PDB file of C-alpha atoms in Angstrom:
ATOM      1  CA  UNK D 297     186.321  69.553 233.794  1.00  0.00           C
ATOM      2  CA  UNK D 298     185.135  69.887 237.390  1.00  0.00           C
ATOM      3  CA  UNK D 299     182.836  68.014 239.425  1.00  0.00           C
ATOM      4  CA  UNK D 300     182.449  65.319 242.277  1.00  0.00           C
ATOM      5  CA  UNK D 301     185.637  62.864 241.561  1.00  0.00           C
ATOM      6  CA  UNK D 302     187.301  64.387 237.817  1.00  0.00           C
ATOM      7  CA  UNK D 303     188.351  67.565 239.084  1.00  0.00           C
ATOM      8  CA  UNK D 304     191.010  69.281 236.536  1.00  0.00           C
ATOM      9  CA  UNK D 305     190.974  66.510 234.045  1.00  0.00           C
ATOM     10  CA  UNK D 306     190.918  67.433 230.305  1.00  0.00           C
ATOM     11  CA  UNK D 307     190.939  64.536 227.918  1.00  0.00           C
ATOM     12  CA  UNK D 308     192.462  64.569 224.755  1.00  0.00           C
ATOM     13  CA  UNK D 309     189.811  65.208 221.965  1.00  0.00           C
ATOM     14  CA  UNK D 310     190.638  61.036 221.202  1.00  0.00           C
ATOM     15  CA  UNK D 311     189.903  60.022 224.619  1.00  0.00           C
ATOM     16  CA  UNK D 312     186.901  62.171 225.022  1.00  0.00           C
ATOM     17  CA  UNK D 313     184.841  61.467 222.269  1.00  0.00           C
ATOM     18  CA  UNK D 314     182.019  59.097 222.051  1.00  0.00           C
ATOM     19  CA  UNK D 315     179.697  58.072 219.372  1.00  0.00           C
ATOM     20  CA  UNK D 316     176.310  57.707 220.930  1.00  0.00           C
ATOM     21  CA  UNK D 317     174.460  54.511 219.396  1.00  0.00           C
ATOM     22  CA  UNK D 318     172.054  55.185 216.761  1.00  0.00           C
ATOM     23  CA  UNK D 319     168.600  55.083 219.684  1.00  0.00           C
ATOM     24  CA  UNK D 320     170.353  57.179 222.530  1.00  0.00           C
ATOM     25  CA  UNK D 321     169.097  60.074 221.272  1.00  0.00           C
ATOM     26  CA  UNK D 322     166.056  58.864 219.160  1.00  0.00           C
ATOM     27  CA  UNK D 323     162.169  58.897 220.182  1.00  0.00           C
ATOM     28  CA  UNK D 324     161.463  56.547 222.514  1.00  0.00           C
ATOM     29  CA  UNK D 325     165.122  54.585 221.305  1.00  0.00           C
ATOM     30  CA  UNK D 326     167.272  52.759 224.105  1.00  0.00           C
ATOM     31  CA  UNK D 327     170.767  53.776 225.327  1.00  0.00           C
ATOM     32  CA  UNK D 328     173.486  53.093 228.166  1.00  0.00           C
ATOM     33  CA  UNK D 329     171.928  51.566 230.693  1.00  0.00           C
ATOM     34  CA  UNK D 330     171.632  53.038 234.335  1.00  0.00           C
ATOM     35  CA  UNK D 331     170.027  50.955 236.955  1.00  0.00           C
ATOM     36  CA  UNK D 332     169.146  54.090 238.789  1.00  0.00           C
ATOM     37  CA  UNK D 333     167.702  56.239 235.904  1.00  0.00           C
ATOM     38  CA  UNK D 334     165.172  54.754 232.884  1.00  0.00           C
ATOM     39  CA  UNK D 335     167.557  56.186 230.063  1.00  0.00           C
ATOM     40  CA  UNK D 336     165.012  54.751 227.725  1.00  0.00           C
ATOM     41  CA  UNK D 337     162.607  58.132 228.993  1.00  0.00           C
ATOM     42  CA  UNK D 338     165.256  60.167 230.374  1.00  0.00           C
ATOM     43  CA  UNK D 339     167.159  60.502 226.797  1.00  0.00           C
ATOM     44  CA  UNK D 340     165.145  60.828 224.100  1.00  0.00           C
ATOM     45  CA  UNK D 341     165.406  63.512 221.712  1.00  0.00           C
ATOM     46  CA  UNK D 342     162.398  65.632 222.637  1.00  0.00           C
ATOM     47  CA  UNK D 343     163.789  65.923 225.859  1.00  0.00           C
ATOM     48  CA  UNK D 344     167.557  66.159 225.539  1.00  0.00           C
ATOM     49  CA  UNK D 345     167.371  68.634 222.185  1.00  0.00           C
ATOM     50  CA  UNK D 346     164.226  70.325 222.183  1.00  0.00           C
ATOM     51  CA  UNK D 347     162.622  70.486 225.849  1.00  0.00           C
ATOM     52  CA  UNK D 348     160.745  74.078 225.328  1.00  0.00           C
ATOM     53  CA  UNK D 349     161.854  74.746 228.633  1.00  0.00           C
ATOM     54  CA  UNK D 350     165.699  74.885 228.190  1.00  0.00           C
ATOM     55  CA  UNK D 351     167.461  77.516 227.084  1.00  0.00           C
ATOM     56  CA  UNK D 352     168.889  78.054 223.478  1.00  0.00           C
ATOM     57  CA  UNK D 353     171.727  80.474 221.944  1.00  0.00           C
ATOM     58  CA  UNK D 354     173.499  80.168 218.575  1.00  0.00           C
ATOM     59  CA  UNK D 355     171.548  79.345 215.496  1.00  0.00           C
ATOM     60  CA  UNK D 356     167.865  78.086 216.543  1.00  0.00           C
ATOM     61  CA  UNK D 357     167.545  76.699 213.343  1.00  0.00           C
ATOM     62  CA  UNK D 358     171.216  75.082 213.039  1.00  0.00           C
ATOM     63  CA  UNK D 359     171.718  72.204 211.266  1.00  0.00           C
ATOM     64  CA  UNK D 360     173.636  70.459 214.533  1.00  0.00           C
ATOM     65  CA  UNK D 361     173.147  71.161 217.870  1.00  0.00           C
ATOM     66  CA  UNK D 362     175.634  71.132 220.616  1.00  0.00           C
ATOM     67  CA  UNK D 363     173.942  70.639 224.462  1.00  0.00           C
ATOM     68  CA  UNK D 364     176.021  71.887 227.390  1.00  0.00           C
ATOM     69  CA  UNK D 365     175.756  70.840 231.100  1.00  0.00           C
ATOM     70  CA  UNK D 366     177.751  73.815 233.040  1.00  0.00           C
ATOM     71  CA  UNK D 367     177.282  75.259 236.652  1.00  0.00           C
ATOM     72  CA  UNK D 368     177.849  78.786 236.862  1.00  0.00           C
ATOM     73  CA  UNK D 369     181.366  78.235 239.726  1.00  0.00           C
ATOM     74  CA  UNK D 370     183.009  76.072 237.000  1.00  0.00           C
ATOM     75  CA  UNK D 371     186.334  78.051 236.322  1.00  0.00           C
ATOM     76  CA  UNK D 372     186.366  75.638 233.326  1.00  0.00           C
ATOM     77  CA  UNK D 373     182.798  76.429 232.068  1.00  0.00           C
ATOM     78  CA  UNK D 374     183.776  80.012 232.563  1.00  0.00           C
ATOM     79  CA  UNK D 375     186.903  80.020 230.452  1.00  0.00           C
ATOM     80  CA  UNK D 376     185.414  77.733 227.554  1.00  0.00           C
ATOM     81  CA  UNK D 377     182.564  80.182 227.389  1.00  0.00           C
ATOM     82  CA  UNK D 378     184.039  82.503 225.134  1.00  0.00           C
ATOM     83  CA  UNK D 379     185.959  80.533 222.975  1.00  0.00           C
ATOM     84  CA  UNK D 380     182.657  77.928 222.179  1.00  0.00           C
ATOM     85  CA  UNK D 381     180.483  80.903 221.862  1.00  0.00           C
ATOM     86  CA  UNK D 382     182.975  82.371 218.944  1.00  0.00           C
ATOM     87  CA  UNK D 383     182.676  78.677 217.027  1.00  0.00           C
ATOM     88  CA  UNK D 384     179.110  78.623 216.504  1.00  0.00           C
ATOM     89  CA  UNK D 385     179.503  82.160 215.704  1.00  0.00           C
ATOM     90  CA  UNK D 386     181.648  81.472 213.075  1.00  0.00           C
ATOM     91  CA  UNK D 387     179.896  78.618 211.913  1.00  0.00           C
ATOM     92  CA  UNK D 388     176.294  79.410 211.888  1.00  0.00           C
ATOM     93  CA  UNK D 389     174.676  76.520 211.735  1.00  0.00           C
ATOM     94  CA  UNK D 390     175.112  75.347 214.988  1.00  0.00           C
ATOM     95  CA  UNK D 391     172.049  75.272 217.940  1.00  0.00           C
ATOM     96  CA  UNK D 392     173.722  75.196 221.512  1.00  0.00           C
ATOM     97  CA  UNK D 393     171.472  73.893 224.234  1.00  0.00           C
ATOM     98  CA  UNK D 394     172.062  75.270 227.586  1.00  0.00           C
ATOM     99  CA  UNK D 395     171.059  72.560 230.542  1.00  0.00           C
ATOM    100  CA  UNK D 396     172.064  74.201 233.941  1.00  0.00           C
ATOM    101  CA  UNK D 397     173.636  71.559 236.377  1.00  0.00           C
ATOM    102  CA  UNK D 398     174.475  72.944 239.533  1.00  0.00           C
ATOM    103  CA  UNK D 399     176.962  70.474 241.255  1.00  0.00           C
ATOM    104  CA  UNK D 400     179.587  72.026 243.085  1.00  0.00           C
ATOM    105  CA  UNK D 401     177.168  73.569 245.864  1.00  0.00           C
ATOM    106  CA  UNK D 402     174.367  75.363 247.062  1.00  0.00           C
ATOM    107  CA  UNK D 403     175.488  78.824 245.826  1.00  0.00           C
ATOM    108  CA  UNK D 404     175.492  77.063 241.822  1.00  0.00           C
ATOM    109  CA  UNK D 405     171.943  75.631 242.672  1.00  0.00           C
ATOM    110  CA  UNK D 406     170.913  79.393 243.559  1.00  0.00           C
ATOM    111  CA  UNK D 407     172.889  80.746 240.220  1.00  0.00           C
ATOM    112  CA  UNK D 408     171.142  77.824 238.053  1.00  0.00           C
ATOM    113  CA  UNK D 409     167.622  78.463 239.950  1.00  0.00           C
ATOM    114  CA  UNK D 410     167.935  82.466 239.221  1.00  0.00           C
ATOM    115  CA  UNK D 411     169.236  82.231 235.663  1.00  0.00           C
ATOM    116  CA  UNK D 412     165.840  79.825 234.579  1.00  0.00           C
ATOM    117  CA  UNK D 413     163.914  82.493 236.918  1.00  0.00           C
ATOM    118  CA  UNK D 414     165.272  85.465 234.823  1.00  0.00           C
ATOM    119  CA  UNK D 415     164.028  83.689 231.558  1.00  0.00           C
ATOM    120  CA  UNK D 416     160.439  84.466 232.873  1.00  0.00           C
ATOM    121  CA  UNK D 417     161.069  88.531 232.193  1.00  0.00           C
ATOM    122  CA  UNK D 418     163.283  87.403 228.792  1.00  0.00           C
ATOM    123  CA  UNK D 419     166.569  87.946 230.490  1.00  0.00           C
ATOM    124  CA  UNK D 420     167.943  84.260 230.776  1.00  0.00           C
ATOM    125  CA  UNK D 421     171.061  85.016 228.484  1.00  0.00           C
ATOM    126  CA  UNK D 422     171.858  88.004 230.169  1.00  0.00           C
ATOM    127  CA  UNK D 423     171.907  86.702 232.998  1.00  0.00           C
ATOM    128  CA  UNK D 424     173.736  83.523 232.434  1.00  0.00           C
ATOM    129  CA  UNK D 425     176.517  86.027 230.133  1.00  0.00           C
ATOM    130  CA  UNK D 426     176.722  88.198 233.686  1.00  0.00           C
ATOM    131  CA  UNK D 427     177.782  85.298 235.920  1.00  0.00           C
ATOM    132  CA  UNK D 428     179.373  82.994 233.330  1.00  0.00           C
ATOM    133  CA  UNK D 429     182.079  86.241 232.915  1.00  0.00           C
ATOM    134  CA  UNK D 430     183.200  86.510 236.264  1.00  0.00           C
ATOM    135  CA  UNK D 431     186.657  85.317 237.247  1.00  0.00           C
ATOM    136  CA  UNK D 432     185.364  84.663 241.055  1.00  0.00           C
ATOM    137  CA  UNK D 433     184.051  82.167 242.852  1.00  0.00           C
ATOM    138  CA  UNK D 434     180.511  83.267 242.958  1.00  0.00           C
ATOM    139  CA  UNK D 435     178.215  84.359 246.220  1.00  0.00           C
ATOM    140  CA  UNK D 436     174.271  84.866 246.825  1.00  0.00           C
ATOM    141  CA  UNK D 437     175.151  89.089 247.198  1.00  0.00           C
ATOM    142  CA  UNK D 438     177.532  89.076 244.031  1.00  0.00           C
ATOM    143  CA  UNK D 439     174.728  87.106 242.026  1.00  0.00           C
ATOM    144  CA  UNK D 440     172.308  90.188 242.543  1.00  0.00           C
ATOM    145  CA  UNK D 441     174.908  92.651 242.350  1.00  0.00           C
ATOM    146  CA  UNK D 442     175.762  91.042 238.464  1.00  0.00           C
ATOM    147  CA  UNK D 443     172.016  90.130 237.607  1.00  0.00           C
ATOM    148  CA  UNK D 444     170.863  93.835 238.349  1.00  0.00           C
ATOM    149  CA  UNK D 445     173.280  95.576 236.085  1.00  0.00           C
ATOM    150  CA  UNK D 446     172.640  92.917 233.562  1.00  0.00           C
ATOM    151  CA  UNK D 447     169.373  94.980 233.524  1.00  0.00           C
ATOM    152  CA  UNK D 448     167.285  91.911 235.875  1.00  0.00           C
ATOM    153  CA  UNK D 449     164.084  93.188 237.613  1.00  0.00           C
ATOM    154  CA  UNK D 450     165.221  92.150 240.665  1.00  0.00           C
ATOM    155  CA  UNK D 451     161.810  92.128 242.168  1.00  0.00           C
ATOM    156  CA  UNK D 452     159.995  90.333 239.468  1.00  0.00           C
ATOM    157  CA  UNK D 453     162.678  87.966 239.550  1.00  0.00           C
ATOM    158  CA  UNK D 454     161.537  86.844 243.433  1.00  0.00           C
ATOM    159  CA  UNK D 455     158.233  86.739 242.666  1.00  0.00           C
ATOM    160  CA  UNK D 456     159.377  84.552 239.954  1.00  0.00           C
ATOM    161  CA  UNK D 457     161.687  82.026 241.763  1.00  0.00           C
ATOM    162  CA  UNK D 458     158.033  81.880 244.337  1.00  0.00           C
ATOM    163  CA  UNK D 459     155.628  81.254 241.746  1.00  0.00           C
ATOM    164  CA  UNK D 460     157.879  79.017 238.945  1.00  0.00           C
ATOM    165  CA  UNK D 461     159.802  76.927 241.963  1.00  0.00           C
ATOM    166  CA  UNK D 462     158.246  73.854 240.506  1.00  0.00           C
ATOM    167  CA  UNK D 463     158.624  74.214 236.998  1.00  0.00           C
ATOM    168  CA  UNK D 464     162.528  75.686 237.611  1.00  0.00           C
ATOM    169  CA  UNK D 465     163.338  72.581 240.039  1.00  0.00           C
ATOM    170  CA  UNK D 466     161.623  70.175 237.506  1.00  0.00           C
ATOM    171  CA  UNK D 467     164.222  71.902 234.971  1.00  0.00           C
ATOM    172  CA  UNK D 468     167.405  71.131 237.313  1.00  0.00           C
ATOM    173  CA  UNK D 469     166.270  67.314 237.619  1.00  0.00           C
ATOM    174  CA  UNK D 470     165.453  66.666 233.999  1.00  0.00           C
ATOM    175  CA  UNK D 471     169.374  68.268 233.400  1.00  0.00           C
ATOM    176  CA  UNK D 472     170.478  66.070 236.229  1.00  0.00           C
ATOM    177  CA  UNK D 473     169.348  62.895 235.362  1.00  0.00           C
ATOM    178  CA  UNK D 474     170.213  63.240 231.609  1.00  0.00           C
ATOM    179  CA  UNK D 475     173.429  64.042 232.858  1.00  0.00           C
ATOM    180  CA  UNK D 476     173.947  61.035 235.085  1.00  0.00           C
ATOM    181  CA  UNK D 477     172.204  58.858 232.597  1.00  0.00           C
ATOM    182  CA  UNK D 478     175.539  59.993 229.731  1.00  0.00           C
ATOM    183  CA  UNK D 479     177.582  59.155 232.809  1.00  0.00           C
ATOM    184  CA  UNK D 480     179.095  62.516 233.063  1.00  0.00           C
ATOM    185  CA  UNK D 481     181.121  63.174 235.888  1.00  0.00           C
ATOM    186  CA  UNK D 482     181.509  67.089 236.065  1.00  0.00           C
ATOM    187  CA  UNK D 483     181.436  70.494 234.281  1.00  0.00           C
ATOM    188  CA  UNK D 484     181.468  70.938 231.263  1.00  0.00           C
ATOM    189  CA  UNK D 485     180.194  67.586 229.659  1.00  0.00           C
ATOM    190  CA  UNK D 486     178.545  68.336 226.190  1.00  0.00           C
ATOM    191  CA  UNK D 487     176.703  66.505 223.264  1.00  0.00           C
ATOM    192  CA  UNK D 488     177.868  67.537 219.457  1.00  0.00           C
ATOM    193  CA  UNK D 489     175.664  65.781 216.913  1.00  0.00           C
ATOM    194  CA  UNK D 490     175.722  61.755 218.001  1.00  0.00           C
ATOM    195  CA  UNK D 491     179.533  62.793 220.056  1.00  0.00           C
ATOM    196  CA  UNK D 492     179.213  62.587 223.790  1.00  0.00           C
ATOM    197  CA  UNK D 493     182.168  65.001 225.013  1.00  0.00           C
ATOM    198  CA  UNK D 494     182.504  64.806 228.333  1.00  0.00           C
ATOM    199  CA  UNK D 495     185.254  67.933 228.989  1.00  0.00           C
ATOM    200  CA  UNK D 496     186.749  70.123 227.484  1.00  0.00           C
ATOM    201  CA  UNK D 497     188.675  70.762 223.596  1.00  0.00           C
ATOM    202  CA  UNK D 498     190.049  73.546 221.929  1.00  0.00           C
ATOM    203  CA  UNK D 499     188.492  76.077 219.463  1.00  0.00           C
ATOM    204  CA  UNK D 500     189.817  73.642 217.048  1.00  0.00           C
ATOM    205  CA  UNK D 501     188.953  70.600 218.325  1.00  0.00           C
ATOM    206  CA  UNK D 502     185.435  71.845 218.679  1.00  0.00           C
ATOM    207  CA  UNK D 503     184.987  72.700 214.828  1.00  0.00           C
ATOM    208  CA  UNK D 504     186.439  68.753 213.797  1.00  0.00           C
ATOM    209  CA  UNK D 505     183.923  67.577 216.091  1.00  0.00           C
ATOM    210  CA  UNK D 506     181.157  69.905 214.705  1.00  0.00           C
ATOM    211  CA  UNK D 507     182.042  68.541 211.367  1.00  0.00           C
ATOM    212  CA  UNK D 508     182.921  64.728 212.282  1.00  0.00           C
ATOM    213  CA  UNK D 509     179.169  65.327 213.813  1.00  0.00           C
ATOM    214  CA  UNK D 510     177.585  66.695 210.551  1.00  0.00           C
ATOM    215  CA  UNK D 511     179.267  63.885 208.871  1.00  0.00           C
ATOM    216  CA  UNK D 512     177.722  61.124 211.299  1.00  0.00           C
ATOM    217  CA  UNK D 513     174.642  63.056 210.677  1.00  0.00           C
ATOM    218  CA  UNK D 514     174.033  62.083 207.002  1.00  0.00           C
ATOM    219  CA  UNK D 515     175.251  58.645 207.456  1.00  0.00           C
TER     220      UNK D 515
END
């Protein structure tokens, strides 16, 4: 996991999971309580699973969804990528959530700010695939230089970042504060089913907590 203070720490699949009380992710339901944040608006489930603005992949109509927080410099985020992606591949039933959360600096801000521009011309996931599958730190040149021969229109895509600035900003705080409100601490932090996972697991620790989520579900 990285981010502000928990940076390198994976938990064991034990120590990371949490089952979220029955309102945290409910309509209008209550949860942990944040003096800073109103949780009781900040997580419900219209706008942790199914804000229209955010970004799916997997199976839109899965049966369990999985929501990611990731910034596009995590070498963590980066190297779970592949390995989540080919779960929910494998199972098929599962809707992953993508919330950008740029923490680690202004460079991740401008990554998360130009992948949610790029979904204005349809080309968020190529995008996001093009800098989540570098090995390198990333920089403002390399960004374009991977976004163009991801097949971006790199002009649209200013004009874009101008005329959406609101709406793409308002994006980056809603993922922020639900973030802060779950009491993550860094990249990646994730929701599976009612589980708050706040780093990392396995390939095979993912698919117990896919099914120990499916399970929660119909109890």
């Amino acid at each position: 996991m990285t981010g502000f203070r928990n940076r390198g720490f994976v938990p064991t699949r034990r120590a990371a999971l949490t089952l979220i009380g029955a309102g945290a992710l409910a309509m209008g339901g209550t949860t942990l309580a944040r003096a800073a944040v109103d949780d009781e608006e900040v997580l419900t489930e219209a706008k942790v699973l199914r804000d229209p603005d955010t970004p799916v992949a997997g199976n839109p109509d899965g049966n369990i969804s999985i929501v990611e927080w990731s910034d596009y410099n995590c070498p963590y985020c980066r190297k779970l990528e592949p390995e989540l992606r080919q779960v929910i591949q494998d199972d098929g039933k599962v809707r992953l959530v993508l919330k950008d959360w740029p923490i680690l600096g202004p460079v991740s801000v401008t990554a998360a700010r130009i992948a949610l521009a790029a979904k204005f011309q349809d080309k968020y996931h190529p995008a996001h695939d093009a800098m989540m599958g570098v090995s390198s730190r990333l920089t403002e040149p390399r960004i374009n230089e991977l976004l163009a021969a991801a097949g971006v229109d790199m002009d649209r895509l200013k004009r874009d970042l101008g005329d959406h600035a609101k709406d793409i900003d308002a994006i980056l705080k809603r993922n922020n504060e639900q973030a802060e409100a779950f009491g993550f601490r860094g990249t990646p932090a994730f929701i599976v089913g009612k589980y708050r996972v706040p780093g990392v697991l396995s390939m095979k620790e993912f698919e117990q907590v896919i099914a120990d989520a499916r399970k929660a579900k119909m109890n």
